[in-house]
Short mmCIF file of C-alpha atoms and ligand atoms in Angstrom, two decimals:
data_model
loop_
_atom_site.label_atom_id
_atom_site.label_comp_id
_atom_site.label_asym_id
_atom_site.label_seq_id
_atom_site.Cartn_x
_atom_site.Cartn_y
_atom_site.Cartn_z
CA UNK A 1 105.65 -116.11 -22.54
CA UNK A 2 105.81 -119.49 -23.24
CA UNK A 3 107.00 -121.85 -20.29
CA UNK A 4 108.27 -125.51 -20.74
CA UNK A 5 108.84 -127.44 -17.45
CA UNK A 6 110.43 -130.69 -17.73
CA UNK A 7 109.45 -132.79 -14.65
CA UNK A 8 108.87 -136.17 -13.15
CA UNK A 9 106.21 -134.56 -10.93
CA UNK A 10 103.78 -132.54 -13.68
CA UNK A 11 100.73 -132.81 -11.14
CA UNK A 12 102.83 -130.74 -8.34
CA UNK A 13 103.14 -127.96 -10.80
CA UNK A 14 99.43 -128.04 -12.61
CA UNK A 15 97.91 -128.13 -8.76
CA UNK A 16 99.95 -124.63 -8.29
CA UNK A 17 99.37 -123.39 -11.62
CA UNK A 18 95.59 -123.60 -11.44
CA UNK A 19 95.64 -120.57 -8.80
CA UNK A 20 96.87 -117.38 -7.34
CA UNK A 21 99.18 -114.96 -9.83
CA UNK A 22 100.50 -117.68 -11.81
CA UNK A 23 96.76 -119.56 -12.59
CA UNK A 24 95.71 -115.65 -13.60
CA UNK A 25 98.22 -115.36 -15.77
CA UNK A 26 98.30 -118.30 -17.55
CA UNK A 27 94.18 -118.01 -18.00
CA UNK A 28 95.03 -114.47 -19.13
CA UNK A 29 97.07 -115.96 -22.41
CA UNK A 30 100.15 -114.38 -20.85
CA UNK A 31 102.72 -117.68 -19.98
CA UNK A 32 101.73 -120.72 -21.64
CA UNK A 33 102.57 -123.60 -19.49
CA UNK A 34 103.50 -126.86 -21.18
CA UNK A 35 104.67 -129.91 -18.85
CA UNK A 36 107.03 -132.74 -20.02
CA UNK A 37 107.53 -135.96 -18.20
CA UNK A 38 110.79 -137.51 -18.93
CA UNK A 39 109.24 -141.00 -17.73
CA UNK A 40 107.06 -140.56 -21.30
CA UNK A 41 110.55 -140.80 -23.20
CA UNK A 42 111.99 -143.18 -21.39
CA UNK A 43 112.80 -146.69 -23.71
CA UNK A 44 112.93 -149.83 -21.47
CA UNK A 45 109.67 -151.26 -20.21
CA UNK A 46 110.07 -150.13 -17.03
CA UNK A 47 110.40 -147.01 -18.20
CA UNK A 48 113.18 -146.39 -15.70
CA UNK A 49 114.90 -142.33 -15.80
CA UNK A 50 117.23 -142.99 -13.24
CA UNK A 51 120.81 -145.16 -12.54
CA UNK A 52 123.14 -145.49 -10.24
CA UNK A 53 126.08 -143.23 -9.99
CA UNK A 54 129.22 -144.41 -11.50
CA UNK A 55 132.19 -144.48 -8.81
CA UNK A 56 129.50 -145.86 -6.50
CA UNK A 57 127.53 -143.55 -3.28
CA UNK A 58 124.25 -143.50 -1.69
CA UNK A 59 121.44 -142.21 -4.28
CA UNK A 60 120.34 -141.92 -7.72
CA UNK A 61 121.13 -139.94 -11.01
CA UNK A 62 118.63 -138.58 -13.79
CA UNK A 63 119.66 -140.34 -17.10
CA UNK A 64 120.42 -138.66 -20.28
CA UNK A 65 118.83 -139.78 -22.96
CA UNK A 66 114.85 -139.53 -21.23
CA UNK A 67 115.80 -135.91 -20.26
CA UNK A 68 117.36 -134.34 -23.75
CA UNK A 69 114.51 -136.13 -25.34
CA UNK A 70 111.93 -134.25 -22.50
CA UNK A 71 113.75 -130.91 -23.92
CA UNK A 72 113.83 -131.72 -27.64
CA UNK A 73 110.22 -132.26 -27.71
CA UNK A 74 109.60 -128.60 -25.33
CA UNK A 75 111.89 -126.99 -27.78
CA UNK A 76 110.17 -128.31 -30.77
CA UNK A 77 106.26 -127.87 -29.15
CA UNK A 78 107.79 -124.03 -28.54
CA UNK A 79 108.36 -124.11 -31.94
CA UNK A 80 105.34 -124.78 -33.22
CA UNK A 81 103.71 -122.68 -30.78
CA UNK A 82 104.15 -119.92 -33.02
CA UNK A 83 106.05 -118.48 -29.20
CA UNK A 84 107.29 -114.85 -30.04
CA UNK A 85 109.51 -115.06 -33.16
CA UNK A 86 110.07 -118.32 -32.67
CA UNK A 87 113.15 -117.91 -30.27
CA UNK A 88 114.87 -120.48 -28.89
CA UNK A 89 113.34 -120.72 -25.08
CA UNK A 90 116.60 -120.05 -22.90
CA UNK A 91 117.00 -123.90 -20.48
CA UNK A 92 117.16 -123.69 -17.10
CA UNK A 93 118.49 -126.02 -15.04
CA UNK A 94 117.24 -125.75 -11.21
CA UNK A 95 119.76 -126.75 -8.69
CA UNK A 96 121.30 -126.89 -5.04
CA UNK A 97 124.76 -125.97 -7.41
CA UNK A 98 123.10 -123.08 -9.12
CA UNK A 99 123.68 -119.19 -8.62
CA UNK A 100 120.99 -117.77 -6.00
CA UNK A 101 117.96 -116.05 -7.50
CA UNK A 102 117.49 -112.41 -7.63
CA UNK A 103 114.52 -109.98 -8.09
CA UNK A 104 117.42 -108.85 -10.94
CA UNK A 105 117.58 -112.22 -12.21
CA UNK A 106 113.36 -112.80 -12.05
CA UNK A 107 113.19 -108.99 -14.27
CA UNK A 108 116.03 -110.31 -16.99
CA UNK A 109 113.73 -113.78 -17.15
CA UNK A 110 110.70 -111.94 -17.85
CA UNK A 111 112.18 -110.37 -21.04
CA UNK A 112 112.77 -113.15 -22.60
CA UNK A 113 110.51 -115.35 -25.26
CA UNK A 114 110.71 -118.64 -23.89
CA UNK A 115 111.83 -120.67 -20.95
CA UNK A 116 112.30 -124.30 -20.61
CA UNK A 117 112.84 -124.88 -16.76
CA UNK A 118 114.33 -128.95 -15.65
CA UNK A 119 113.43 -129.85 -12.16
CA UNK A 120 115.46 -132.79 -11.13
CA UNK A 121 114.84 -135.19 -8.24
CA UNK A 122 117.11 -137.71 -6.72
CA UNK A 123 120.90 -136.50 -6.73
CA UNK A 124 120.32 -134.79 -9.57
CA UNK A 125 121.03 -135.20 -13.52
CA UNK A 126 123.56 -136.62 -15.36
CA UNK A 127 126.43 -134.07 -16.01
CA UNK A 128 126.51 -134.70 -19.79
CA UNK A 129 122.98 -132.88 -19.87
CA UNK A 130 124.30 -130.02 -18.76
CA UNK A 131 127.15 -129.63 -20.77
CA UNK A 132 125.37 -130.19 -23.88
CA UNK A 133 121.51 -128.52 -23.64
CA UNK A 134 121.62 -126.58 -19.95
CA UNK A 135 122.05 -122.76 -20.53
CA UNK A 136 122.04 -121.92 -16.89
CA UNK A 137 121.57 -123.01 -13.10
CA UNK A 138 119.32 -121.43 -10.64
CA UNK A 139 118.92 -121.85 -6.91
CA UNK A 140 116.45 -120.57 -4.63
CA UNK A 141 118.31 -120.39 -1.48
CA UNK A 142 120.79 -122.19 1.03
CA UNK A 143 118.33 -124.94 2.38
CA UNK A 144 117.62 -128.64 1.01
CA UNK A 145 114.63 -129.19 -0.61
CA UNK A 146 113.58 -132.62 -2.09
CA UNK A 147 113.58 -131.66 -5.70
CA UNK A 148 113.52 -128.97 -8.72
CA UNK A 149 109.23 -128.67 -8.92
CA UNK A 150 108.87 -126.14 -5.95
CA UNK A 151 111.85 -124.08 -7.24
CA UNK A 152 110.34 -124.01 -10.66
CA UNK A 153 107.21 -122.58 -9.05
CA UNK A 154 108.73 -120.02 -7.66
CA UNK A 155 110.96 -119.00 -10.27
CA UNK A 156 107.25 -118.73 -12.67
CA UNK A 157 105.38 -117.37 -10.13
CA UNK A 158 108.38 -114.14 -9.61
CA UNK A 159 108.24 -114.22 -13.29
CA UNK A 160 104.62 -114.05 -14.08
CA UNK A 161 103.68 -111.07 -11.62
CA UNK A 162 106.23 -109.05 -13.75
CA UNK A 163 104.75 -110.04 -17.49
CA UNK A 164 102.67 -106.87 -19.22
CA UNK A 165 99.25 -107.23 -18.09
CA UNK A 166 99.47 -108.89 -15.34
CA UNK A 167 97.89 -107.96 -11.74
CA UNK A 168 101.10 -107.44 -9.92
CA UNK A 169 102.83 -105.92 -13.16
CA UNK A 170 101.41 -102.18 -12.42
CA UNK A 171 101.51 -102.42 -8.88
CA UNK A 172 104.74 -103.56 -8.18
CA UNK A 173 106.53 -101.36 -10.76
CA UNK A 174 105.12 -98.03 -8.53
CA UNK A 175 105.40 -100.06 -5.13
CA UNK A 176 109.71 -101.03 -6.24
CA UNK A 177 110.46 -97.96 -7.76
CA UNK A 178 109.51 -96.19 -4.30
CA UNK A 179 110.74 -98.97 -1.92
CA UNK A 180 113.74 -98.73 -3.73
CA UNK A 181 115.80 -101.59 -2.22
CA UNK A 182 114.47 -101.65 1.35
CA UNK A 183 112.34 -104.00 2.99
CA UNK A 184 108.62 -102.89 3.46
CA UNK A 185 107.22 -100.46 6.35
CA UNK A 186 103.68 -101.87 8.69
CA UNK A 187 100.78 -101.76 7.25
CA UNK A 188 97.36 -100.98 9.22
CA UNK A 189 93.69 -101.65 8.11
CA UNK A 190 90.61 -101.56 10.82
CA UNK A 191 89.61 -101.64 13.22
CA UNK A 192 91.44 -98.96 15.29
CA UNK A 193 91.04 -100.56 18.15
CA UNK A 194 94.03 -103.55 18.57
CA UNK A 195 93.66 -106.73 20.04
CA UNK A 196 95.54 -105.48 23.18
CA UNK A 197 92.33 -105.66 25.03
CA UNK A 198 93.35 -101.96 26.41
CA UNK A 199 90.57 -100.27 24.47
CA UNK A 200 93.03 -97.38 22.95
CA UNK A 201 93.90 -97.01 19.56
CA UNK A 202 96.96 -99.29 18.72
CA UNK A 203 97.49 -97.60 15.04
CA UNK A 204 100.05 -95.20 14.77
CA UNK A 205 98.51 -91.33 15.10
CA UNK A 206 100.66 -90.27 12.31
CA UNK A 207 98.73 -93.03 9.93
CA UNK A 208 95.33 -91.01 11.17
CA UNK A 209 96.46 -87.89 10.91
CA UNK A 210 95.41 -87.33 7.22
CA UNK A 211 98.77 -85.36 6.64
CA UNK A 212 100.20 -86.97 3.53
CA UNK A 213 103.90 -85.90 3.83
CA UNK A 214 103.69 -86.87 7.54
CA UNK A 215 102.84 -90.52 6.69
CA UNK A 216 104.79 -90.44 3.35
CA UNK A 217 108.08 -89.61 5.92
CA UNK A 218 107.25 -92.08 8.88
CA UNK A 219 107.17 -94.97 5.64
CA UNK A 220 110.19 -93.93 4.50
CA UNK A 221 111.41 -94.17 8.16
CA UNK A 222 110.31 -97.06 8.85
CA UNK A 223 111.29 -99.04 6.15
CA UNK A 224 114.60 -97.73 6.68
CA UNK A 225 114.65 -98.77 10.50
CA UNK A 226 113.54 -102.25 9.67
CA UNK A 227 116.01 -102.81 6.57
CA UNK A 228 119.29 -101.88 8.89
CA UNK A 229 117.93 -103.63 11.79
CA UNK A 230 116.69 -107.25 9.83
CA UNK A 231 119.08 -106.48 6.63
CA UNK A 232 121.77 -104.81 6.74
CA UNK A 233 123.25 -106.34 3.99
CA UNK A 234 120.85 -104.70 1.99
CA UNK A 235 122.07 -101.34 2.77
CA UNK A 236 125.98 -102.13 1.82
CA UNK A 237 127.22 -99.88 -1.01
CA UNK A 238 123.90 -97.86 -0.66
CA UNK A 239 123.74 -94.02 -2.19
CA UNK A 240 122.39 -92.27 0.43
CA UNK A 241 120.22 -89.44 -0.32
CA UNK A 242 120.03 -86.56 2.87
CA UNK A 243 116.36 -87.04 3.42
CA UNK A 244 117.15 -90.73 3.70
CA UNK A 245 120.05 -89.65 6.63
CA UNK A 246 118.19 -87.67 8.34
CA UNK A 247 115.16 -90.85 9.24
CA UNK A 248 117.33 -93.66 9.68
CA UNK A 249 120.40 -91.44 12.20
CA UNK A 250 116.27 -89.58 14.26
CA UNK A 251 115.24 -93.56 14.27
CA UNK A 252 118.27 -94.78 15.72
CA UNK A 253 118.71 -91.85 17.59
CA UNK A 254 115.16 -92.12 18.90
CA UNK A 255 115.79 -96.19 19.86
CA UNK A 256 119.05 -95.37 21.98
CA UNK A 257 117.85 -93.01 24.13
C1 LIG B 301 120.67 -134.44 0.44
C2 LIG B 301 121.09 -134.54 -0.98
N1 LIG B 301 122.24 -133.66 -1.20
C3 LIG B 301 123.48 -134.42 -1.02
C4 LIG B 301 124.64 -133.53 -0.73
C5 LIG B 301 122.22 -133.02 -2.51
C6 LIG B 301 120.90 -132.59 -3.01
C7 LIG B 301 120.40 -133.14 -4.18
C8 LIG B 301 119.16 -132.74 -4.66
C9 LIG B 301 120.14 -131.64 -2.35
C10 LIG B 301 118.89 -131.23 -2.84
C11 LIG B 301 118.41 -131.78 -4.00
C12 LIG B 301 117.10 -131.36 -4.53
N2 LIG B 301 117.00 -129.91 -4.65
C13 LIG B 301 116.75 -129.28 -5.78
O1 LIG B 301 116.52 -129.92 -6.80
C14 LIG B 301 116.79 -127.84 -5.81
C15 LIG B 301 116.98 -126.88 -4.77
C16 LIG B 301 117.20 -127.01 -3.37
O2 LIG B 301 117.22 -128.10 -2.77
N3 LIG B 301 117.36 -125.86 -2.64
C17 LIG B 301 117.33 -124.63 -3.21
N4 LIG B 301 117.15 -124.45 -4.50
C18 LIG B 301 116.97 -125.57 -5.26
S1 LIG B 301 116.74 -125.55 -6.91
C19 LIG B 301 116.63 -127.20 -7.02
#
């Protein structure tokens, strides 16, 4: 997949994109990352990208022209790319204003060719940018970060682990497709013996009992405990199934008395 990000701040996102999932996949061939500094379009000699707001306020504004010149020249390096079928890459515009990202959102993302991702700093960019070249707005979540870099990270990062191929591609498809919308249930490695200091073993028996269905049910359990005690928004509008009943009403039943 091929990945523009236009940014004022291309060293934040090569430092990231050198490891973990992301650095794999791009040395894999699978997201080509290209980064595009508005600052390199910009036409006065102090090669300024930002004004003050008109009607006045505390802050700065991204200006137009160094930012649809940023994402002319990531459309047209897609381009020439030879990026699959040479589709236009979809823009996305990352933003306090933008609709929350989803693990639905992330799985559309993936299917597409291209992306070209804007991470703005200051108050933001210049309305008339995204009127004329911003597809869409993302936002991470309800807290105030100090620009669009970290977000962009985050939204290749979710993308990457999903692309053919990659590590967390496999894994996660059999891992989501039997946590099906529920938060995750503990995981134990060794030794047995906690850190309590009491010398007993501190992993559940069930998880050493070697019967399959036993552990496969206590899982299920708990990951059904945890989502309707730390997310119960999760579970609103749920289809039940019986089996899935039955643990949560014995776990809650089992807590209250
Ligand atoms: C304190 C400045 N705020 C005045 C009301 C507005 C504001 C402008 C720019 C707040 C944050 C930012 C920078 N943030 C992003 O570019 C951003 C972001 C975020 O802050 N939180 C969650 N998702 C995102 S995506 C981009």
């Amino acid at each position: 997949m091929w990945c523009g990000v236009v940014t004022l701040f291309p060293d934040m996102l090569r430092a990231a994109a050198d490891a973990g999932v992301l650095g794999r996949a791009i040395a894999a061939g699978l997201v080509d990352l290209q980064l595009f500094n508005p600052r390199s379009f910009a036409v006065d000699r102090h090669r300024t990208v930002d004004d003050r707001p008109y009607g006045g306020g505390p802050g700065m504004v991204m200006m137009v022209e160094p930012l649809l010149e940023a994402i002319g020249a990531a459309r047209e390096t897609s381009r020439s790319s030879g990026a699959e079928q040479r589709a236009e890459p979809r823009v996305i515009y990352l933003s306090p204003q933008g609709a929350p990202l989803t693990q639905a959102k992330v799985e559309t993302l993936a299917a597409l060719p291209g992306l070209i991702l804007l991470a703005g700093r200051y108050e933001g960019v210049d309305e008339r940018v995204l009127d004329s070249v911003v597809d869409e707005e993302l936002s991470i979540g309800d807290y105030v970060l100090s620009g669009g870099e970290l977000p962009a990270l985050v939204v290749l990062d979710a993308v990457a682990r999903l692309l053919p191929g990659s590590l967390g591609n496999s894994a996660s498809a059999l891992e989501e497709s039997h946590l099906d919308g529920l938060l995750d249930y503990p995981h134990y490695t060794r030794p047995e013996i906690g850190p309590s200091g009491k010398g007993e073993s501190s992993v559940p028996s069930v998880l050493l009992s070697g019967d399959h269905e036993a552990v496969r049910l206590w899982r299920r359990q708990q990951a059904l405990l945890r989502t309707w005690l730390r997310r119960p928004d999760m579970l609103v509008g749920r289809e039940w199934s019986e089996e899935d009943r039955r643990l949560l009403e014995e776990a809650l039943g089992a807590s209250s008395h």
